[in-house]
Tab-separated table of C-alpha atoms in Angstrom:
chain	number	residue	atom	x	y	z
L	1	UNK	CA	97.763	95.059	108.213
L	2	UNK	CA	95.823	98.079	109.411
L	3	UNK	CA	97.224	101.486	108.485
L	4	UNK	CA	95.986	104.642	110.166
L	5	UNK	CA	97.033	108.005	108.771
L	6	UNK	CA	97.331	110.776	111.330
L	7	UNK	CA	97.106	114.317	110.069
L	8	UNK	CA	98.193	117.426	111.894
L	9	UNK	CA	96.465	120.496	110.576
L	10	UNK	CA	97.237	123.944	111.896
L	11	UNK	CA	94.294	125.921	110.577
L	12	UNK	CA	91.369	123.858	109.367
L	13	UNK	CA	89.297	126.988	108.768
L	14	UNK	CA	91.648	127.914	105.913
L	15	UNK	CA	91.733	124.480	104.306
L	16	UNK	CA	91.235	125.930	100.790
L	17	UNK	CA	89.591	122.875	99.292
L	18	UNK	CA	91.916	120.435	101.020
L	19	UNK	CA	89.497	117.535	100.598
L	20	UNK	CA	88.179	116.215	97.287
L	21	UNK	CA	85.203	114.312	98.738
L	22	UNK	CA	82.620	116.476	96.956
L	23	UNK	CA	84.390	115.925	93.624
L	24	UNK	CA	84.675	112.161	94.193
L	25	UNK	CA	81.017	111.898	95.181
L	26	UNK	CA	80.016	113.677	91.970
L	27	UNK	CA	82.311	111.498	89.834
L	28	UNK	CA	80.899	108.316	91.360
L	29	UNK	CA	77.276	109.483	91.349
L	30	UNK	CA	76.928	109.059	95.105
L	31	UNK	CA	74.992	111.485	97.281
L	32	UNK	CA	76.104	112.755	100.653
L	33	UNK	CA	73.134	110.968	102.198
L	34	UNK	CA	74.249	107.671	100.641
L	35	UNK	CA	77.813	108.206	101.867
L	36	UNK	CA	76.490	108.951	105.348
L	37	UNK	CA	74.635	105.640	105.371
L	38	UNK	CA	77.699	103.781	104.029
L	39	UNK	CA	79.905	105.243	106.780
L	40	UNK	CA	77.350	105.110	109.624
L	41	UNK	CA	77.331	108.845	110.279
L	42	UNK	CA	74.593	111.438	109.961
L	43	UNK	CA	73.964	113.215	106.661
L	44	UNK	CA	74.745	116.516	108.401
L	45	UNK	CA	78.198	115.180	109.330
L	46	UNK	CA	78.943	114.501	105.657
L	47	UNK	CA	77.493	117.885	104.655
L	48	UNK	CA	79.735	119.655	107.169
L	49	UNK	CA	82.788	117.771	105.890
L	50	UNK	CA	81.992	118.368	102.210
L	51	UNK	CA	81.357	122.069	102.861
L	52	UNK	CA	84.577	122.142	104.913
L	53	UNK	CA	82.942	123.324	108.111
L	54	UNK	CA	84.413	120.316	109.912
L	55	UNK	CA	87.419	118.113	109.253
L	56	UNK	CA	86.918	114.366	109.764
L	57	UNK	CA	88.981	112.343	112.205
L	58	UNK	CA	91.391	109.802	110.696
L	59	UNK	CA	89.101	106.830	111.323
L	60	UNK	CA	86.223	108.524	109.487
L	61	UNK	CA	88.548	109.475	106.620
L	62	UNK	CA	89.510	105.824	106.340
L	63	UNK	CA	85.844	104.747	106.344
L	64	UNK	CA	85.021	107.336	103.666
L	65	UNK	CA	87.885	106.097	101.486
L	66	UNK	CA	86.711	102.500	101.865
L	67	UNK	CA	83.091	103.447	101.124
L	68	UNK	CA	84.128	105.387	98.013
L	69	UNK	CA	86.571	102.648	96.952
L	70	UNK	CA	89.512	105.048	96.713
L	71	UNK	CA	92.929	105.259	98.309
L	72	UNK	CA	92.782	107.521	101.356
L	73	UNK	CA	95.334	109.809	99.670
L	74	UNK	CA	92.850	110.407	96.844
L	75	UNK	CA	90.575	112.221	99.303
L	76	UNK	CA	93.088	115.072	99.461
L	77	UNK	CA	94.039	117.743	96.963
L	78	UNK	CA	97.635	117.008	95.917
L	79	UNK	CA	100.251	119.379	97.273
L	80	UNK	CA	102.898	118.357	94.756
L	81	UNK	CA	102.978	117.843	91.030
L	82	UNK	CA	103.254	114.066	91.257
L	83	UNK	CA	103.987	113.696	87.573
L	84	UNK	CA	107.322	115.472	87.951
L	85	UNK	CA	108.427	114.089	91.312
L	86	UNK	CA	110.758	111.653	89.548
L	87	UNK	CA	113.850	112.439	87.557
L	88	UNK	CA	114.429	109.468	85.258
L	89	UNK	CA	116.540	109.469	82.122
L	90	UNK	CA	116.883	106.831	79.444
L	91	UNK	CA	120.159	105.012	80.143
L	92	UNK	CA	120.847	104.716	76.400
L	93	UNK	CA	120.136	108.193	75.034
L	94	UNK	CA	119.695	110.387	78.138
L	95	UNK	CA	116.167	111.531	77.201
L	96	UNK	CA	114.126	112.748	80.192
L	97	UNK	CA	111.344	110.261	80.999
L	98	UNK	CA	108.029	111.359	82.461
L	99	UNK	CA	106.373	109.013	84.928
L	100	UNK	CA	102.607	109.144	85.319
L	101	UNK	CA	100.197	106.842	87.074
L	102	UNK	CA	97.394	105.084	85.268
L	103	UNK	CA	94.140	104.693	87.155
């Protein structure tokens, strides 16, 4: 199954660190030039994306996620506190349970 995520962004110029590609590259020890080669784009394309001068199209976002071996959602700065999105309580004692993901 092929899933394509379509994003509608009103003002890309005010993205305020919307993408985490620079952070992921650093964490994985991959250069922008290497990512460019892995995704078949020019190094300047990756530079412009990382420096948030340009926003990649959905197909390039998908290729970047695949190249970096991350879920496409991990390329974005979270907009919600995902650790508190759930409201679970212990059925026996009623204690609030916190749900976190383990990577």
